[in-house]
């Protein structure tokens, strides 16, 4: 039961090195275990001690040794070797991890890219070449896989800068029991069939464009907000403090058309005033002429008896009133009466 419970990690590095690792702290917390292995078969096995332990704070957690054949047997014992704690027999080829692809070349033709590498030693039929790529506008890698040792595809934009990386993979379960792949070959940067040092220049130019557009949009938005606030402020100002009209616009025709003649301007612009003037215009004074004619007639005919006698003072007052009314001046004239200068206008208003 203990033998089956122990978990190990087995990696065959391209049939060159073997690495066996175990969880030392969880499975053997109180002792340092010893490790031995053999590639021999049959009853005459020669067990070899681990030539290079992998250590974690002075605890053995793995062993690294050379690959010597397709069949491997391992044994983990306690510190003095008296008790076997774990053993296993396996095919080393089923845990093979290939090396990185070598001499990777890129061939560009318009929007098609073909990637190839040298064929590795060993079973090439168990290997697949994987190509991953992304542009500066992509967040995740896109992948294409083909048989070793060439892979390609269409649809690449010549105007974009692409990141490329390739690796070799082992087929599962026909060739490997664990899906091991090689490490990624170093990334390369391509644009329109030209190898570049990096895609940072394109990213920087894109960032500068985004920043410029963002600033321009912010300025336009700020101008729109200021325009709205200005309109609202003008409305508020008109409602709280209404503007006083400028009289020069209201009385413009007074000076341009009537040369400052207010009476002429008001007559033309205010029909109600003109109508009231016609209604209240007083008749011409003809009393004095009629009085003189009556006096002449009375002199010829002699004295006559008056039906309604009046006092002499009343007659004098009437005569004075008749004289004032009959001698009223025309528009805008100055009249003298009892030592006073009186200015008369068309509406018969008296101004002292």
GROMACS .gro file of C-alpha atoms in nm, residues 46-223:
model
  178
   46UNK     CA    1   2.335  -0.402  -1.089
   47UNK     CA    2   2.186  -0.127  -0.876
   48UNK     CA    3   2.357   0.208  -0.891
   49UNK     CA    4   2.331   0.475  -0.623
   50UNK     CA    5   2.208   0.819  -0.718
   51UNK     CA    6   2.501   1.021  -0.853
   52UNK     CA    7   2.332   1.363  -0.799
   53UNK     CA    8   2.056   1.428  -0.549
   54UNK     CA    9   1.813   1.717  -0.576
   55UNK     CA   10   1.794   1.891  -0.237
   56UNK     CA   11   1.532   2.101  -0.060
   57UNK     CA   12   1.668   2.238   0.271
   58UNK     CA   13   1.898   1.936   0.311
   59UNK     CA   14   1.622   1.687   0.223
   60UNK     CA   15   1.655   1.461  -0.080
   61UNK     CA   16   1.355   1.507  -0.309
   62UNK     CA   17   1.494   1.370  -0.640
   63UNK     CA   18   1.776   1.223  -0.841
   64UNK     CA   19   1.935   1.313  -1.175
   65UNK     CA   20   2.130   1.052  -1.375
   66UNK     CA   21   2.213   0.955  -1.734
   67UNK     CA   22   1.975   0.760  -1.954
   68UNK     CA   23   2.126   0.422  -2.042
   69UNK     CA   24   1.844   0.225  -2.199
   70UNK     CA   25   1.468   0.191  -2.264
   71UNK     CA   26   1.384  -0.001  -1.947
   72UNK     CA   27   1.436   0.151  -1.602
   73UNK     CA   28   1.390   0.017  -1.250
   74UNK     CA   29   1.407   0.245  -0.945
   75UNK     CA   30   1.415   0.184  -0.570
   76UNK     CA   31   1.373   0.423  -0.273
   77UNK     CA   32   1.499   0.300   0.066
   78UNK     CA   33   1.539   0.442   0.412
   79UNK     CA   34   1.851   0.628   0.507
   80UNK     CA   35   2.068   0.323   0.588
   81UNK     CA   36   1.925   0.115   0.299
   82UNK     CA   37   1.783  -0.159   0.517
   83UNK     CA   38   1.419  -0.111   0.416
   84UNK     CA   39   1.273  -0.053   0.071
   85UNK     CA   40   1.002   0.219   0.077
   86UNK     CA   41   0.920   0.238  -0.294
   87UNK     CA   42   1.006   0.059  -0.620
   88UNK     CA   43   0.893   0.085  -0.980
   89UNK     CA   44   0.974  -0.053  -1.324
   90UNK     CA   45   0.903   0.159  -1.634
   91UNK     CA   46   0.978   0.233  -2.000
   92UNK     CA   47   1.197   0.539  -2.014
   93UNK     CA   48   1.079   0.624  -2.369
   94UNK     CA   49   0.723   0.682  -2.240
   95UNK     CA   50   0.845   0.978  -2.032
   96UNK     CA   51   1.050   1.144  -2.300
   97UNK     CA   52   1.065   1.523  -2.319
   98UNK     CA   53   1.215   1.645  -2.651
   99UNK     CA   54   1.470   1.921  -2.684
  100UNK     CA   55   1.389   2.256  -2.837
  101UNK     CA   56   1.363   2.268  -3.215
  102UNK     CA   57   1.687   2.365  -3.386
  103UNK     CA   58   1.754   2.594  -3.682
  104UNK     CA   59   1.404   2.736  -3.698
  105UNK     CA   60   1.336   2.924  -4.023
  106UNK     CA   61   1.044   3.143  -4.132
  107UNK     CA   62   0.929   3.170  -4.490
  108UNK     CA   63   0.687   3.450  -4.581
  109UNK     CA   64   0.477   3.476  -4.895
  110UNK     CA   65   0.215   3.750  -4.886
  111UNK     CA   66  -0.020   3.650  -4.598
  112UNK     CA   67   0.121   3.294  -4.561
  113UNK     CA   68   0.391   3.193  -4.312
  114UNK     CA   69   0.572   2.858  -4.310
  115UNK     CA   70   0.794   2.759  -4.015
  116UNK     CA   71   1.033   2.465  -4.026
  117UNK     CA   72   1.319   2.318  -3.818
  118UNK     CA   73   1.574   2.040  -3.833
  119UNK     CA   74   1.456   1.685  -3.778
  120UNK     CA   75   1.568   1.556  -3.438
  121UNK     CA   76   1.722   1.215  -3.383
  122UNK     CA   77   1.492   0.935  -3.283
  123UNK     CA   78   1.130   0.866  -3.360
  124UNK     CA   79   1.021   1.166  -3.564
  125UNK     CA   80   0.673   1.015  -3.613
  126UNK     CA   81   0.604   1.071  -3.242
  127UNK     CA   82   0.678   1.443  -3.266
  128UNK     CA   83   0.461   1.739  -3.364
  129UNK     CA   84   0.578   2.093  -3.434
  130UNK     CA   85   0.362   2.356  -3.266
  131UNK     CA   86   0.359   2.721  -3.374
  132UNK     CA   87   0.210   2.991  -3.154
  133UNK     CA   88   0.170   3.355  -3.255
  134UNK     CA   89  -0.007   3.675  -3.160
  135UNK     CA   90  -0.010   4.034  -3.274
  136UNK     CA   91   0.006   4.348  -3.065
  137UNK     CA   92  -0.373   4.357  -3.071
  138UNK     CA   93  -0.417   4.001  -2.932
  139UNK     CA   94  -0.420   3.909  -2.565
  140UNK     CA   95  -0.388   3.531  -2.605
  141UNK     CA   96  -0.165   3.315  -2.818
  142UNK     CA   97  -0.306   3.138  -3.122
  143UNK     CA   98  -0.175   2.792  -3.198
  144UNK     CA   99  -0.118   2.576  -3.508
  145UNK     CA  100   0.027   2.224  -3.503
  146UNK     CA  101   0.157   1.999  -3.777
  147UNK     CA  102   0.377   1.695  -3.826
  148UNK     CA  103   0.746   1.739  -3.771
  149UNK     CA  104   0.904   1.941  -3.893
  150UNK     CA  105   0.707   2.209  -4.078
  151UNK     CA  106   0.398   2.413  -3.991
  152UNK     CA  107   0.235   2.716  -4.145
  153UNK     CA  108  -0.084   2.904  -4.212
  154UNK     CA  109  -0.255   3.188  -4.393
  155UNK     CA  110  -0.431   3.505  -4.284
  156UNK     CA  111  -0.136   3.703  -4.150
  157UNK     CA  112  -0.164   4.079  -4.189
  158UNK     CA  113   0.155   4.225  -4.339
  159UNK     CA  114   0.090   4.554  -4.159
  160UNK     CA  115   0.098   4.395  -3.812
  161UNK     CA  116   0.393   4.297  -3.598
  162UNK     CA  117   0.369   3.935  -3.478
  163UNK     CA  118   0.528   3.740  -3.193
  164UNK     CA  119   0.626   3.384  -3.292
  165UNK     CA  120   0.743   3.088  -3.085
  166UNK     CA  121   0.772   2.714  -3.165
  167UNK     CA  122   0.822   2.387  -2.976
  168UNK     CA  123   0.812   2.010  -3.026
  169UNK     CA  124   0.545   1.793  -2.865
  170UNK     CA  125   0.526   1.416  -2.802
  171UNK     CA  126   0.211   1.230  -2.901
  172UNK     CA  127  -0.006   1.084  -2.625
  173UNK     CA  128  -0.084   0.799  -2.561
  174UNK     CA  129   0.088   0.627  -2.854
  175UNK     CA  130   0.437   0.752  -2.773
  176UNK     CA  131   0.418   0.902  -2.422
  177UNK     CA  132   0.214   0.837  -2.111
  178UNK     CA  133   0.273   1.199  -2.007
  179UNK     CA  134   0.212   1.488  -2.256
  180UNK     CA  135   0.562   1.629  -2.246
  181UNK     CA  136   0.668   1.909  -2.479
  182UNK     CA  137   0.999   2.078  -2.536
  183UNK     CA  138   1.074   2.421  -2.401
  184UNK     CA  139   0.974   2.710  -2.625
  185UNK     CA  140   1.228   2.833  -2.872
  186UNK     CA  141   1.317   3.199  -2.823
  187UNK     CA  142   1.048   3.438  -2.945
  188UNK     CA  143   1.099   3.620  -3.271
  189UNK     CA  144   0.927   3.932  -3.402
  190UNK     CA  145   0.817   3.967  -3.761
  191UNK     CA  146   0.638   4.229  -3.967
  192UNK     CA  147   0.566   4.196  -4.337
  193UNK     CA  148   0.834   3.927  -4.372
  194UNK     CA  149   1.100   4.131  -4.192
  195UNK     CA  150   1.267   4.016  -3.870
  196UNK     CA  151   1.255   4.286  -3.601
  197UNK     CA  152   1.420   4.328  -3.265
  198UNK     CA  153   1.082   4.378  -3.094
  199UNK     CA  154   0.727   4.503  -3.146
  200UNK     CA  155   0.767   4.776  -2.884
  201UNK     CA  156   0.784   5.053  -3.144
  202UNK     CA  157   0.443   4.959  -3.280
  203UNK     CA  158   0.303   4.935  -2.930
  204UNK     CA  159   0.444   5.277  -2.842
  205UNK     CA  160   0.301   5.433  -3.157
  206UNK     CA  161  -0.035   5.275  -3.082
  207UNK     CA  162  -0.019   5.405  -2.724
  208UNK     CA  163   0.070   5.755  -2.846
  209UNK     CA  164  -0.225   5.748  -3.088
  210UNK     CA  165  -0.461   5.635  -2.813
  211UNK     CA  166  -0.332   5.904  -2.578
  212UNK     CA  167  -0.369   6.173  -2.847
  213UNK     CA  168  -0.724   6.067  -2.931
  214UNK     CA  169  -0.813   6.049  -2.562
  215UNK     CA  170  -0.683   6.402  -2.502
  216UNK     CA  171  -0.871   6.535  -2.804
  217UNK     CA  172  -1.192   6.368  -2.689
  218UNK     CA  173  -1.145   6.508  -2.339
  219UNK     CA  174  -1.098   6.862  -2.476
  220UNK     CA  175  -1.411   6.835  -2.692
  221UNK     CA  176  -1.610   6.702  -2.398
  222UNK     CA  177  -1.484   6.984  -2.177
  223UNK     CA  178  -1.581   7.245  -2.438
   0.00000   0.00000   0.00000
